Amino acid sequence: MPDEAISSAAAVRVRFPAAGATSAEALLAQVRGDSLEVGDERVRAFLAAFGKRLLRPALARRHPELGSLGFFLRPSELARTVDGLAGEHVRVPRGLVFHLPPANVDTVFVYSWALSALVGNRNVVRLSARSGPVAEVIVETLHEALADADPVVGETQRIVSYDRSDDAVTAALSAACDLRVIWGGDGTVRDIRRHPLSPHARDLVFPDRSSFAVVCAAAWLCAPRAARATVAEGFVNDTYWFDQAACSSPRTVFWVGAAGDCDAARADFTDHVSRVVTVRGWGVDAAMAVEKRVSTYGLAADGVAQRVEFRGNALADVTLAAAAAAPRRWLGAGTFAHARLGSLAELAPLIERRDQTMTHFGFGRSELEELARELAGRGVDRMVPVGSALSFHRVWDGVDLPAEFTRLVTVIR
């Protein structure tokens, strides 16, 4: 049934398990059934079967991001997540978890929901009506896996859609949940927080974030050509998947080293990235091309950019007037600001709390750990190699998700 045809009394479209339209009250009654435990074998088997289906070669080739998701759901990783919760306390599920994922990254809702389900929670996930074709493939694949799953999965898990403006539904689900997980911009977080939670419940929020890459120029110039090509492929994966709109996709590249080395390394890096983009056939439609030109020329007009260079519509390079002027806002898919730093230590005063992921190349672990200690929580929650920006981990934005999705019971004898 189309969303616009659903009456106010039955405003929620249940997409998994497919059940048509219902009301928020009826939906909540549906997920008050059988209880689960942390690491419930029935849920674990379902997630592993779902992940295995995502790794089918034809599907993974068509949607590479689903291959990453399937890898995340392999049995060994699920077991590692559950085993990591062991300790002196008894871990129990938090209860009913209400997830509000973003519309611009189709796979985020699965990571959030899967970890919550794995540790025994009943879940309601609001999937945006603006979600893309990958989300549809995910829902279809979930139904395939459900056919062979224990009935408890269908009794305790719901993926739904409803009009974002329907405050009554959001209010009802918020009031009933034990944990509300909000992914999106700062405005989304503020808007959802208008709806009160039960006194015992809490919010887990993932607001606006920005990310960047840092490359040691000397290490780049010394790297074999094959290694540089591999890193360029990883950088393209980090940025062009989800049109560079993912919070962990880098928007600025900081080059560290002497001026001459940085200029040479940047030119070679851009050639490699341009080659990967061309070979893969990444295209940019007219609207996106206009967006990129408006954004980049705006930076130039404001004195933030010294130079703007386009390689077709798919790649735009911006030379910043100063490293401190690194833009945090989205400039359009395939748009990269560049700045030079004399040392990695010069990065520390430039970091803001909204900075999330730092992808890196050419630095040792001790250098990265020293930077992390210097930042002392002022920003940057992830430091990962170039090519791993979009690789989801159970610790995200500095938050241990499985731990947040559970409660601790103290037992003393």
XYZ file of C-alpha atoms in Angstrom:
413
model
C 0.000 0.000 0.000
C 1.487 3.420 -0.911
C 2.493 5.501 2.102
C 0.174 8.345 1.122
C -2.811 5.995 1.119
C -2.314 4.903 4.705
C -4.810 6.420 7.093
C -3.794 8.189 10.285
C -5.106 5.223 12.262
C -2.794 2.875 10.355
C 0.114 5.166 9.539
C 2.937 2.630 9.745
C 3.916 0.445 6.826
C 5.579 -2.738 8.097
C 8.258 -3.732 5.608
C 9.873 -6.563 7.571
C 8.301 -8.958 8.137
C 5.994 -7.717 5.360
C 2.615 -7.005 6.962
C 1.094 -3.998 5.233
C -0.185 -1.048 7.246
C -0.815 -0.830 10.953
C -0.946 1.670 13.799
C 1.898 2.510 16.157
C -0.035 0.925 19.029
C -0.581 -2.322 17.128
C 3.070 -2.366 16.087
C 4.208 -2.086 19.680
C 1.880 -4.902 20.684
C 3.469 -7.100 18.012
C 6.987 -6.758 19.423
C 6.103 -7.427 23.049
C 6.411 -11.154 22.488
C 9.094 -13.741 23.210
C 12.202 -12.623 25.080
C 15.727 -13.037 23.766
C 19.091 -13.293 25.468
C 22.449 -11.733 24.700
C 23.966 -13.677 21.796
C 20.721 -15.597 21.248
C 21.566 -18.508 18.964
C 18.327 -18.123 17.000
C 19.106 -14.534 16.100
C 22.762 -15.299 15.483
C 21.853 -18.034 13.003
C 19.487 -15.671 11.192
C 22.092 -12.887 10.930
C 24.736 -15.296 9.659
C 22.363 -16.676 7.016
C 21.414 -13.145 5.967
C 25.082 -12.134 5.747
C 25.906 -15.204 3.655
C 23.225 -14.222 1.159
C 24.715 -10.731 0.876
C 28.052 -12.285 -0.112
C 26.635 -13.986 -3.182
C 29.017 -12.974 -6.011
C 26.366 -11.496 -8.310
C 24.908 -9.355 -5.526
C 28.266 -8.252 -4.115
C 29.460 -7.232 -7.588
C 26.340 -5.164 -8.189
C 26.404 -3.558 -4.733
C 29.934 -3.760 -3.231
C 28.772 -2.145 0.005
C 26.598 -5.216 0.623
C 29.705 -7.391 0.424
C 31.188 -5.362 3.281
C 27.985 -5.800 5.259
C 27.975 -9.552 4.634
C 31.576 -9.759 5.822
C 30.617 -7.904 9.006
C 27.889 -10.507 9.671
C 30.072 -13.590 9.235
C 29.733 -16.082 12.146
C 33.240 -15.461 13.496
C 32.620 -11.713 13.783
C 29.260 -12.265 15.477
C 30.928 -14.602 17.963
C 33.724 -12.076 18.582
C 31.152 -9.386 19.338
C 29.303 -11.543 21.856
C 32.493 -12.838 23.473
C 33.705 -9.249 23.906
C 30.837 -8.604 26.322
C 32.003 -11.180 28.842
C 32.909 -9.883 32.305
C 32.101 -9.973 35.979
C 28.550 -8.680 35.479
C 25.596 -10.407 33.856
C 24.749 -8.826 30.499
C 21.070 -8.555 29.612
C 19.268 -6.907 26.669
C 18.206 -3.308 27.094
C 14.653 -4.066 25.875
C 12.935 -2.300 22.976
C 15.280 -0.273 20.765
C 13.930 2.322 18.328
C 16.349 3.103 15.465
C 16.143 6.178 13.232
C 18.897 5.760 10.611
C 19.867 8.295 7.915
C 18.401 8.201 4.422
C 21.650 8.897 2.580
C 23.576 5.738 3.604
C 21.448 2.689 2.888
C 23.430 0.152 4.920
C 23.750 1.979 8.266
C 20.399 0.758 9.560
C 21.503 -2.867 9.224
C 24.672 -2.442 11.293
C 22.778 -0.660 14.053
C 19.863 -3.089 14.047
C 21.976 -6.259 13.678
C 24.161 -5.471 16.686
C 21.104 -4.632 18.765
C 19.313 -7.832 17.732
C 22.449 -9.902 18.333
C 22.480 -8.877 21.996
C 18.843 -9.809 22.460
C 16.826 -6.649 21.938
C 13.461 -6.276 20.323
C 13.826 -3.645 17.611
C 11.803 -1.213 15.536
C 13.741 0.427 12.692
C 12.291 3.390 10.836
C 13.494 3.135 7.239
C 13.112 6.392 5.353
C 10.803 6.509 2.353
C 13.758 8.248 0.634
C 16.032 5.238 1.051
C 17.604 4.008 -2.164
C 17.562 0.760 -4.150
C 20.205 -0.858 -1.942
C 17.827 -0.646 1.019
C 15.188 -2.445 -1.050
C 17.666 -5.220 -1.853
C 18.478 -5.521 1.856
C 14.819 -5.880 2.823
C 14.291 -8.496 0.107
C 17.307 -10.449 1.314
C 16.086 -10.272 4.912
C 12.849 -11.891 3.819
C 14.784 -14.644 2.054
C 16.684 -15.393 5.257
C 13.511 -15.174 7.355
C 11.974 -18.098 5.481
C 14.418 -20.489 7.192
C 14.703 -18.640 10.510
C 13.264 -19.410 13.908
C 9.835 -17.717 14.300
C 11.181 -15.633 17.185
C 13.019 -13.428 14.673
C 9.796 -12.384 12.968
C 8.120 -11.909 16.334
C 10.696 -9.536 17.778
C 12.098 -7.509 14.853
C 10.355 -4.851 12.745
C 11.484 -2.573 9.917
C 8.877 0.060 9.124
C 8.319 3.213 7.118
C 6.076 6.151 7.883
C 5.914 9.804 6.971
C 8.666 11.729 8.720
C 6.207 14.473 9.567
C 3.965 12.060 11.481
C 4.915 13.178 14.962
C 2.306 10.938 16.568
C 4.069 7.764 15.452
C 7.521 8.991 16.456
C 6.119 10.096 19.815
C 4.462 6.737 20.483
C 7.556 4.714 19.581
C 9.799 7.067 21.552
C 7.647 6.827 24.667
C 7.627 3.025 24.504
C 11.304 2.326 23.815
C 14.136 1.650 26.259
C 16.783 3.076 23.930
C 16.416 5.441 20.974
C 19.201 5.476 18.373
C 19.293 8.590 16.183
C 21.510 8.810 13.118
C 21.515 12.021 11.081
C 22.309 15.688 11.172
C 22.203 17.970 14.179
C 18.783 19.197 13.059
C 17.443 15.639 12.965
C 18.704 14.966 16.478
C 17.078 18.134 17.812
C 13.824 17.360 16.008
C 13.574 13.802 17.341
C 14.478 14.880 20.847
C 11.276 16.920 20.970
C 9.554 13.613 21.673
C 10.119 12.574 25.291
C 11.390 9.195 26.365
C 10.277 7.175 29.341
C 12.225 8.282 32.454
C 14.332 5.116 32.431
C 15.161 5.312 28.705
C 18.022 7.100 26.991
C 19.186 8.403 23.624
C 22.198 7.262 21.643
C 22.887 9.887 18.985
C 25.140 10.143 15.934
C 24.854 13.757 14.724
C 26.688 15.715 12.000
C 30.252 14.494 11.544
C 33.074 15.308 9.160
C 36.105 13.275 8.106
C 39.446 13.749 6.361
C 42.532 11.925 5.078
C 46.174 12.453 6.028
C 49.021 11.303 3.756
C 52.760 11.344 4.446
C 54.155 12.759 1.191
C 57.562 11.099 1.471
C 55.971 7.695 2.140
C 53.721 8.120 -0.879
C 56.624 8.951 -3.187
C 58.615 5.970 -1.910
C 55.753 3.480 -2.221
C 55.760 1.032 -5.159
C 53.422 1.946 -7.991
C 51.199 -1.071 -7.246
C 50.804 0.040 -3.630
C 49.889 3.575 -4.688
C 47.299 2.192 -7.110
C 45.781 0.077 -4.326
C 45.569 3.065 -1.975
C 43.936 5.162 -4.707
C 41.329 2.444 -5.222
C 40.667 2.441 -1.483
C 40.328 6.220 -1.438
C 37.772 6.059 -4.241
C 35.800 3.460 -2.277
C 35.937 5.715 0.784
C 34.557 8.689 -1.101
C 32.448 7.756 -4.118
C 30.281 5.166 -2.393
C 27.251 7.046 -1.073
C 28.304 10.129 -3.126
C 30.819 11.174 -0.440
C 27.867 11.966 1.854
C 28.738 9.338 4.474
C 29.987 10.875 7.719
C 33.213 8.868 7.463
C 34.010 9.805 3.848
C 36.990 12.199 3.701
C 36.406 15.678 2.302
C 39.863 17.159 2.892
C 43.280 15.604 2.243
C 46.142 16.892 4.402
C 49.612 16.356 2.894
C 52.375 16.116 5.490
C 55.985 16.912 4.614
C 58.184 19.320 2.699
C 56.452 21.558 0.146
C 58.129 19.952 -2.875
C 57.335 16.431 -1.713
C 53.726 17.350 -1.001
C 53.228 18.914 -4.425
C 54.710 15.883 -6.197
C 52.823 13.361 -4.069
C 49.527 15.182 -4.472
C 49.891 15.361 -8.270
C 50.658 11.637 -8.477
C 47.853 10.764 -6.060
C 45.335 12.786 -8.097
C 46.452 11.037 -11.301
C 45.896 7.643 -9.681
C 42.481 8.624 -8.289
C 41.408 10.060 -11.637
C 42.445 6.832 -13.352
C 40.425 4.684 -10.921
C 37.367 6.914 -11.304
C 37.598 6.698 -15.097
C 38.089 2.919 -15.169
C 35.165 2.324 -12.828
C 32.946 4.653 -14.789
C 31.931 6.830 -11.847
C 29.684 9.467 -13.310
C 28.214 12.689 -11.989
C 24.844 13.901 -13.214
C 24.213 17.471 -14.293
C 22.705 18.550 -10.988
C 25.681 17.224 -9.036
C 28.117 18.864 -11.448
C 26.417 22.213 -10.896
C 26.463 21.687 -7.113
C 30.211 21.055 -7.189
C 30.955 24.145 -9.228
C 28.795 26.384 -7.085
C 30.443 25.036 -3.913
C 34.036 25.203 -5.120
C 33.760 28.591 -6.792
C 32.068 29.828 -3.633
C 35.150 28.801 -1.656
C 37.318 30.705 -4.133
C 35.109 33.797 -3.918
C 35.363 33.705 -0.117
C 39.151 33.488 -0.272
C 39.184 29.997 1.228
C 40.463 28.367 -1.967
C 43.559 29.437 -3.894
C 42.877 27.219 -6.883
C 40.106 24.979 -8.218
C 40.772 22.251 -10.782
C 38.214 19.988 -12.465
C 38.904 16.693 -14.205
C 35.602 16.281 -15.956
C 32.538 16.298 -13.743
C 33.644 13.418 -11.526
C 36.698 14.920 -9.803
C 37.270 18.394 -8.389
C 40.411 19.437 -6.491
C 40.516 22.540 -4.308
C 43.781 24.008 -3.023
C 43.089 25.677 0.313
C 44.598 29.034 1.217
C 45.262 27.692 4.715
C 44.949 24.306 6.397
C 42.730 25.842 9.065
C 40.142 26.620 6.377
C 39.340 22.950 5.738
C 35.599 22.772 4.906
C 33.441 20.439 6.994
C 30.316 20.697 4.835
C 29.572 18.463 1.868
C 30.688 20.079 -1.400
C 29.410 17.472 -3.845
C 30.514 13.944 -4.753
C 34.170 13.738 -5.750
C 35.204 17.146 -4.388
C 38.408 17.250 -2.341
C 40.097 20.106 -0.543
C 43.893 19.856 -0.148
C 46.262 21.481 2.351
C 49.862 20.993 3.466
C 51.186 20.449 6.977
C 54.823 20.397 8.024
C 54.227 17.605 10.535
C 51.431 15.432 11.861
C 51.517 17.402 15.124
C 50.308 20.498 13.243
C 46.999 18.733 12.721
C 46.043 18.743 16.406
C 44.988 22.422 16.746
C 42.867 22.139 13.575
C 40.651 19.350 14.899
C 37.056 20.017 15.943
C 34.684 17.848 17.957
C 32.633 17.064 14.852
C 35.646 15.416 13.165
C 35.051 11.680 13.152
C 37.309 9.566 10.912
C 40.918 10.164 9.948
C 42.058 7.889 7.155
C 45.836 7.713 6.926
C 48.747 6.529 4.815
C 52.445 6.434 5.610
C 52.391 6.874 9.402
C 53.476 4.464 12.130
C 51.241 3.308 14.945
C 53.237 5.229 17.546
C 52.734 8.495 15.611
C 48.991 7.903 15.408
C 48.704 7.002 19.092
C 50.649 10.120 20.034
C 48.228 12.242 18.015
C 45.239 10.518 19.639
C 46.603 11.281 23.100
C 47.325 14.873 22.099
C 43.739 15.317 20.901
C 42.446 13.967 24.234
C 38.903 13.528 22.981
C 38.580 16.948 21.323
C 37.805 15.177 18.056
C 38.581 12.169 15.827
C 37.071 8.905 17.008
C 38.592 6.675 14.336
C 42.045 6.440 12.746
C 41.955 3.840 9.975
C 43.973 3.164 6.812
C 42.866 4.748 3.550
C 40.283 2.385 2.084
C 38.690 1.551 5.449
C 36.659 4.719 6.044
C 33.349 2.959 5.431
C 34.265 -0.295 7.195
C 31.825 -0.413 10.069
C 33.087 -1.526 13.460
C 31.150 -2.340 16.585
C 32.923 0.619 18.205
C 31.635 3.630 16.249
C 32.082 7.333 17.020
C 33.888 6.268 20.169
C 30.831 4.292 21.318
C 30.920 0.554 22.057
C 27.574 -0.283 20.458
C 27.068 -3.828 21.831
C 27.782 -2.494 25.316
C 25.322 0.385 24.830
C 22.683 -2.037 23.571
C 22.856 -4.035 26.814
C 22.515 -3.445 30.558
C 24.688 -4.773 33.374
C 23.265 -6.725 36.275
C 25.446 -6.942 39.363
C 25.310 -10.327 41.078
C 27.117 -10.650 44.420
C 26.919 -13.793 46.533
